[in-house]
Backbone as JSON, one array per atom type, in Angstrom:
{
  "sequence": "MILTQRNILGGPERDLAAAIVLRRALQAECVPIEVPGLDELDVMLALGGSITPSAGPAGVRDVRFSRARRRITATVVVPAGELDAATPELDALLPYLAELAATVASRCVPAEPDAVRAALAGAFERGVAAARAA",
  "N": [[-13.55, 54.26, 27.84], [-12.51, 53.96, 24.42], [-10.63, 51.48, 22.74], [-8.59, 51.1, 20.1], [-6.9, 48.78, 17.97], [-4.16, 48.02, 15.89], [-2.3, 45.77, 13.89], [1.13, 44.95, 13.17], [2.75, 42.43, 11.69], [5.83, 40.89, 11.96], [6.67, 38.62, 10.68], [5.94, 35.21, 9.25], [5.64, 33.45, 11.43], [4.35, 34.72, 13.39], [1.15, 34.7, 14.63], [-1.67, 35.6, 13.13], [-4.39, 35.25, 13.82], [-4.19, 34.96, 16.65], [-3.37, 37.64, 17.24], [-5.68, 38.94, 16.63], [-7.48, 37.74, 18.53], [-6.24, 38.84, 20.92], [-6.65, 41.6, 20.47], [-9.45, 41.85, 20.64], [-9.84, 40.87, 23.23], [-8.33, 42.78, 24.76], [-9.71, 45.09, 23.97], [-12.34, 44.57, 25.18], [-11.58, 44.61, 27.92], [-10.8, 47.3, 28.33], [-13.19, 48.73, 27.99], [-14.63, 49.45, 30.36], [-12.8, 51.43, 31.49], [-12.15, 54.44, 32.42], [-10.54, 57.36, 31.5], [-9.55, 60.54, 32.47], [-10.11, 63.11, 30.13], [-9.61, 61.67, 27.97], [-10.76, 59.87, 25.22], [-10.28, 57.86, 23.25], [-7.9, 55.48, 22.63], [-5.49, 54.63, 20.53], [-3.76, 52.04, 19.25], [-0.88, 50.82, 17.62], [0.42, 47.78, 17.26], [3.48, 46.35, 16.9], [4.83, 43.46, 16.19], [7.77, 41.92, 16.13], [9.51, 39.6, 13.78], [10.73, 36.9, 11.81], [11.24, 37.94, 9.36], [11.02, 40.84, 9.57], [12.7, 41.78, 12.26], [12.18, 43.88, 14.2], [10.24, 46.79, 14.38], [11.89, 49.19, 14.68], [13.27, 50.83, 17.54], [12.7, 49.01, 20.64], [9.82, 49.19, 22.58], [7.42, 51.82, 23.68], [6.42, 53.84, 21.32], [6.33, 56.94, 19.04], [4.35, 58.41, 20.34], [1.28, 60.25, 20.28], [-0.64, 62.88, 21.43], [-3.84, 64.16, 21.14], [-5.37, 66.64, 22.44], [-7.6, 68.08, 21.73], [-8.97, 66.29, 20.13], [-9.2, 64.28, 22.09], [-7.61, 62.01, 22.09], [-5.11, 59.42, 22.05], [-2.41, 58.27, 20.18], [-0.3, 55.52, 19.63], [2.78, 53.51, 19.04], [3.54, 50.34, 19.61], [6.48, 48.52, 20.13], [7.6, 45.29, 19.94], [10.45, 43.38, 19.89], [11.55, 40.44, 17.96], [13.19, 38.71, 19.29], [12.47, 38.88, 21.8], [9.78, 38.02, 21.91], [10.08, 35.41, 20.99], [11.41, 34.25, 23.08], [9.8, 34.21, 25.14], [7.27, 32.39, 26.89], [3.93, 31.79, 27.28], [4.2, 33.53, 24.15], [2.73, 36.04, 24.26], [3.27, 36.88, 26.82], [5.52, 38.38, 26.55], [4.49, 40.9, 25.94], [3.54, 42.21, 28.13], [5.45, 44.0, 29.74], [5.67, 46.05, 27.98], [3.17, 46.91, 27.58], [2.54, 47.8, 30.05], [4.31, 50.01, 30.29], [3.06, 51.6, 28.28], [0.59, 52.15, 29.53], [1.61, 53.68, 31.75], [2.52, 55.79, 30.14], [0.27, 56.82, 29.01], [-1.18, 57.63, 31.36], [0.64, 59.62, 32.37], [0.39, 61.5, 30.39], [-2.38, 62.26, 30.26], [-3.22, 62.75, 32.93], [-1.3, 64.21, 34.53], [-1.07, 65.31, 36.93], [-1.86, 63.33, 38.87], [-1.12, 60.57, 38.26], [-1.08, 57.86, 39.09], [-3.39, 56.21, 39.75], [-4.84, 55.89, 37.34], [-2.82, 54.79, 35.62], [-2.56, 52.26, 37.14], [-5.07, 51.17, 36.55], [-5.34, 50.99, 33.95], [-2.99, 49.27, 33.33], [-3.9, 47.12, 34.63], [-6.06, 46.32, 33.22], [-4.89, 45.73, 30.65], [-3.3, 43.54, 31.45], [-5.26, 41.66, 32.19], [-6.44, 41.51, 29.79], [-4.46, 40.27, 28.19], [-4.28, 37.92, 29.58], [-6.67, 36.72, 29.0], [-6.59, 36.53, 26.28], [-4.56, 34.64, 26.23], [-5.55, 32.46, 27.23], [-7.48, 31.78, 25.35]],
  "CA": [[-12.54, 54.52, 26.62], [-12.36, 52.99, 23.34], [-9.28, 51.0, 22.27], [-8.42, 50.45, 18.77], [-5.44, 48.2, 17.93], [-3.86, 47.6, 14.58], [-1.02, 45.01, 14.02], [2.21, 44.73, 12.16], [3.48, 41.21, 12.1], [7.12, 40.84, 11.21], [7.02, 37.31, 9.99], [4.8, 34.37, 9.07], [5.55, 32.69, 12.51], [3.32, 35.45, 14.23], [-0.18, 34.2, 14.41], [-2.65, 36.72, 13.01], [-5.64, 34.9, 14.74], [-3.72, 35.47, 18.07], [-3.34, 39.07, 17.35], [-7.17, 39.39, 16.53], [-8.07, 37.42, 19.97], [-5.74, 39.83, 21.86], [-7.35, 42.86, 20.23], [-10.82, 41.58, 21.19], [-9.67, 40.77, 24.64], [-8.01, 44.18, 25.38], [-10.98, 46.05, 23.86], [-13.36, 44.17, 26.22], [-11.16, 44.96, 29.19], [-10.72, 48.71, 28.49], [-14.31, 49.46, 27.75], [-15.03, 50.15, 31.48], [-11.88, 52.24, 32.06], [-12.44, 56.04, 32.2], [-9.3, 58.28, 31.51], [-9.88, 61.95, 32.34], [-9.44, 63.85, 28.94], [-9.23, 60.6, 26.81], [-11.9, 58.97, 24.67], [-9.82, 56.77, 22.38], [-6.52, 54.92, 22.61], [-5.22, 53.98, 19.24], [-2.41, 51.45, 19.4], [-0.18, 49.97, 16.63], [1.18, 46.78, 17.93], [4.44, 45.89, 15.9], [5.5, 42.38, 16.63], [8.84, 41.38, 15.45], [9.46, 38.25, 13.3], [11.91, 36.33, 11.09], [11.24, 38.89, 8.27], [11.29, 42.11, 10.28], [12.9, 41.52, 13.78], [11.35, 44.76, 14.92], [9.89, 47.96, 13.59], [12.46, 50.11, 15.31], [13.66, 50.53, 18.98], [11.69, 48.46, 21.31], [9.13, 50.1, 23.59], [6.29, 52.69, 23.23], [7.17, 54.94, 20.32], [5.57, 57.69, 18.28], [3.06, 58.7, 21.08], [0.84, 61.62, 20.04], [-1.79, 63.23, 22.31], [-4.64, 65.18, 20.76], [-6.18, 67.16, 23.52], [-8.85, 68.59, 21.03], [-9.9, 64.96, 19.78], [-9.16, 63.37, 23.23], [-7.16, 60.76, 21.47], [-3.86, 59.15, 22.06], [-1.93, 57.21, 19.32], [0.97, 55.2, 19.99], [3.17, 52.37, 18.6], [4.31, 49.46, 20.75], [7.34, 47.69, 19.33], [8.21, 44.13, 20.65], [11.35, 42.62, 19.18], [11.2, 39.0, 17.7], [13.95, 37.86, 20.26], [11.6, 38.87, 23.1], [8.64, 37.21, 21.6], [10.52, 33.96, 20.93], [12.04, 33.8, 24.37], [8.65, 34.19, 26.17], [6.14, 31.29, 26.84], [3.59, 31.97, 25.88], [4.76, 34.74, 23.64], [2.08, 37.16, 24.69], [3.77, 37.5, 28.04], [6.47, 39.47, 26.27], [3.87, 42.23, 25.65], [3.06, 42.86, 29.43], [6.08, 45.14, 30.25], [5.37, 47.25, 27.14], [1.75, 47.48, 27.85], [2.7, 48.61, 31.28], [4.89, 51.26, 29.77], [1.89, 52.38, 27.46], [-0.42, 52.57, 30.66], [2.2, 54.84, 32.41], [2.74, 56.94, 29.28], [-1.2, 57.41, 28.9], [-1.45, 58.19, 32.65], [1.34, 60.82, 32.51], [-0.07, 62.56, 29.38], [-3.81, 62.71, 30.49], [-3.41, 62.96, 34.34], [-0.04, 64.39, 34.98], [-0.92, 65.64, 38.47], [-2.04, 62.19, 39.69], [-1.17, 59.4, 37.33], [-0.94, 56.44, 39.53], [-4.62, 55.43, 39.58], [-5.01, 55.67, 35.85], [-1.82, 53.86, 35.27], [-2.98, 50.98, 37.7], [-6.41, 50.74, 36.0], [-4.93, 50.65, 32.49], [-2.13, 48.13, 33.33], [-4.8, 45.98, 35.2], [-6.96, 45.99, 32.04], [-4.05, 45.22, 29.78], [-3.02, 42.31, 32.04], [-6.54, 40.8, 32.17], [-6.71, 41.26, 28.37], [-3.45, 39.35, 27.62], [-4.49, 36.62, 30.24], [-7.84, 36.31, 28.33], [-6.24, 35.99, 24.94], [-3.59, 33.5, 26.35], [-6.45, 31.37, 27.68], [-8.37, 31.39, 24.3]],
  "C": [[-12.55, 53.5, 25.58], [-10.8, 52.61, 23.12], [-9.3, 50.59, 20.84], [-7.02, 50.03, 18.6], [-5.33, 47.63, 16.48], [-2.41, 46.75, 14.85], [-0.19, 44.99, 12.82], [2.85, 43.44, 12.58], [4.85, 41.01, 11.31], [7.71, 39.55, 10.66], [5.87, 36.29, 9.99], [4.64, 33.54, 10.44], [4.56, 33.51, 13.66], [1.96, 35.07, 13.66], [-1.22, 35.26, 14.32], [-4.04, 36.4, 13.87], [-5.33, 35.21, 16.16], [-3.86, 36.85, 18.32], [-5.0, 39.68, 17.34], [-7.79, 38.96, 18.03], [-7.49, 38.37, 20.82], [-6.41, 41.18, 21.67], [-8.71, 42.88, 20.95], [-10.66, 41.69, 22.76], [-9.4, 42.15, 25.4], [-9.1, 45.12, 25.06], [-11.98, 45.88, 24.94], [-12.83, 44.69, 27.64], [-11.17, 46.48, 29.36], [-11.99, 49.41, 28.25], [-14.83, 50.12, 29.19], [-14.06, 51.18, 32.14], [-12.16, 53.63, 31.55], [-11.08, 56.63, 32.46], [-9.56, 59.7, 31.5], [-9.22, 62.49, 31.04], [-9.25, 62.89, 27.88], [-10.45, 59.83, 26.48], [-11.49, 57.95, 23.97], [-8.18, 56.6, 22.59], [-6.36, 54.07, 21.51], [-3.87, 53.35, 19.25], [-2.1, 50.61, 18.15], [0.69, 49.06, 17.29], [2.26, 46.26, 16.87], [5.11, 44.77, 16.61], [6.54, 41.8, 15.67], [8.84, 39.92, 14.92], [10.71, 37.96, 12.64], [12.09, 37.38, 9.9], [11.71, 40.27, 8.54], [11.42, 41.83, 11.77], [12.19, 42.52, 14.59], [11.21, 46.02, 14.07], [10.56, 49.26, 14.27], [12.73, 49.86, 16.72], [12.46, 49.93, 19.64], [11.05, 49.41, 22.31], [7.92, 50.84, 22.93], [6.93, 53.76, 22.45], [5.88, 55.67, 19.73], [4.09, 58.03, 19.1], [2.64, 60.12, 20.63], [-0.51, 61.69, 20.81], [-2.58, 64.36, 21.6], [-5.66, 65.57, 21.77], [-7.62, 67.42, 22.85], [-9.72, 67.25, 20.66], [-9.94, 63.99, 20.94], [-8.83, 61.93, 22.88], [-5.61, 60.62, 21.78], [-3.48, 58.05, 21.09], [-0.68, 56.92, 19.59], [1.35, 53.78, 19.21], [3.88, 51.62, 19.55], [5.17, 48.43, 19.87], [7.72, 46.47, 20.23], [9.13, 43.37, 19.72], [10.99, 41.08, 19.07], [11.87, 38.33, 18.78], [13.14, 37.77, 21.54], [10.41, 37.89, 23.19], [8.96, 35.82, 21.64], [11.0, 33.5, 22.25], [10.81, 33.57, 25.32], [7.81, 32.93, 25.85], [5.18, 31.56, 27.73], [4.14, 33.42, 25.46], [4.04, 36.08, 23.95], [2.46, 37.8, 26.02], [4.87, 38.43, 27.8], [5.71, 40.84, 26.02], [3.55, 42.89, 26.96], [4.07, 44.03, 29.72], [5.93, 46.38, 29.34], [4.01, 47.83, 26.99], [1.66, 48.22, 29.18], [3.3, 49.98, 31.1], [3.95, 52.05, 29.12], [1.02, 52.86, 28.63], [0.23, 53.71, 31.33], [2.35, 56.07, 31.47], [1.22, 57.62, 29.18], [-1.57, 58.21, 30.08], [-0.72, 59.56, 32.75], [0.87, 61.91, 31.67], [-1.45, 63.02, 29.82], [-4.0, 63.18, 31.92], [-2.17, 63.14, 34.98], [0.1, 64.79, 36.5], [-1.0, 64.39, 39.38], [-2.2, 60.93, 38.84], [-1.39, 57.91, 37.89], [-2.24, 55.72, 39.43], [-4.97, 54.98, 38.21], [-4.05, 54.57, 35.46], [-2.19, 52.37, 35.83], [-4.07, 50.31, 37.0], [-6.09, 50.28, 34.6], [-4.04, 49.36, 32.55], [-2.97, 46.85, 33.81], [-5.54, 45.37, 34.0], [-6.07, 45.35, 31.05], [-3.71, 43.7, 30.18], [-4.1, 41.29, 31.94], [-6.73, 40.57, 30.61], [-5.73, 40.2, 27.81], [-3.69, 38.0, 28.27], [-5.72, 35.85, 29.44], [-7.36, 35.76, 27.01], [-5.3, 34.76, 25.07], [-4.36, 32.28, 26.5], [-7.23, 30.94, 26.37], [-7.65, 30.6, 23.34]]
}
């Protein structure tokens, strides 16, 4: 599965370099994951900050699944307050990435989503851990 990730940073205190490291780590971890009926997961990661605390309600939003294109697009919104409270701040992403994994699994493999959810959530956790260590 191909993972593409774009970022919206809600303030100057959010480090663009960290977002790039996170993207590379998540992409590397998602390469070996195979999700039936899905070739690409396109994620917009909206990290709140001092200028824009969040880009709407927190969580996984605007999920669109194109069965013909075998692609899911989604926006993951993490409010500034949650990022500021987490140490390191990347840890604040984990519950939202777990929600994203569950959403993908339920859309692509509704009959048996558990294995897909576990594989994706594990890849996301390893990606965040790798980005945190970088």
